[in-house]
């Protein structure tokens, strides 16, 4: 039976990151996977998380399963972080959430709920979108349509195209939006554009499903949530897949939540029972360690303060790297790279062809996705000139 299966090609992101790890070139640069790296090229543990972890290990008395919905202080803390503590939907008791294994688990549980509610729902995804969105949501049996999003010529959002396409999304459909720091292009909607999306959702009746994996890495925790909160303030139903991989650095601990803003409290209770049942079918119970750490950081003023300061420094460093990379590329390659400075979060497309991206890794050991998506947080003072020189050589 097993023999019937063929070997698959490597994952487009994880495969390249593994290839970089295996490359013996001492000048190699890994700009593939979306992991924050410091000046030394290390993915650090937040001090606030370290403090929480020491306390947790000291105080933990059991490794029994968590409740099916996960840790309560984590769920409450994350709902407040994402929606805002003063969110009317929260105060009205029409929000529910379930702790999931990372943002991917949240996307999957969200997809399960969409499929249960509307098996023929179409999911509208941005062109381009994170390559894992389609297999992840598609494995539930949902169907996809894409809407125009990134305009390579202007290195910005093709908003007219997006609106035009979303006029075809109807009640019973879901529109997958990137809450901030669009993955892969880094081009985000302005608040005025989020307004237009809210109006469109009201008029057409589709449900927004927001992938929110980078809160705090664009302009700040509150700023990055502004578009999402606007939709929540205007619409009866919104689904959010939130992740603490990046903003709490808890990547390998798999910490996330599927948050459902529902029409009323009774619907929120029903959705929680559905989400618990979906989780039970897919992975049974959520992992504890990372969520217990996040729950402590999010519910403790002192730890929360330390974490927010660290996150601001991380965000400022990424934005600083964006300016430095723009300058280095303009100096070495000519041309206009101002878009790198305008874009948000970890990712930008360099605007290279797939053949150029392949040459960069084969001839210079500079690894990026074939789409020329780079992880800006992989740039540092020690590799920035080498990156810019190598790009100039393949142009
Ligand atoms: C990425 O896009 O590189 C990250 O979200 C990590 C992943 O799982 O692909």
Tab-separated table of C-alpha atoms and ligand atoms in Angstrom, residues 13 33-34 130 183 214 246 347 373, ligand 1:
chain	number	residue	atom	x	y	z
A	13	UNK	CA	9.657	27.493	2.051
A	33	UNK	CA	11.528	31.329	6.236
A	34	UNK	CA	9.721	34.031	8.217
A	130	UNK	CA	1.039	32.550	1.592
A	183	UNK	CA	2.792	37.524	3.451
A	214	UNK	CA	2.301	39.464	12.441
A	246	UNK	CA	6.341	35.911	15.587
A	347	UNK	CA	8.500	40.215	3.840
A	373	UNK	CA	10.221	37.037	-1.387
B	1	LIG	C1	6.771	31.919	6.294
B	1	LIG	O1	5.929	32.307	5.483
B	1	LIG	O2	7.968	31.821	6.010
B	1	LIG	C2	6.341	31.591	7.697
B	1	LIG	O3	5.007	31.861	7.862
B	1	LIG	C3	6.725	30.235	8.132
B	1	LIG	C4	5.987	29.136	7.434
B	1	LIG	O4	5.429	28.286	8.116
B	1	LIG	O5	5.962	29.107	6.207
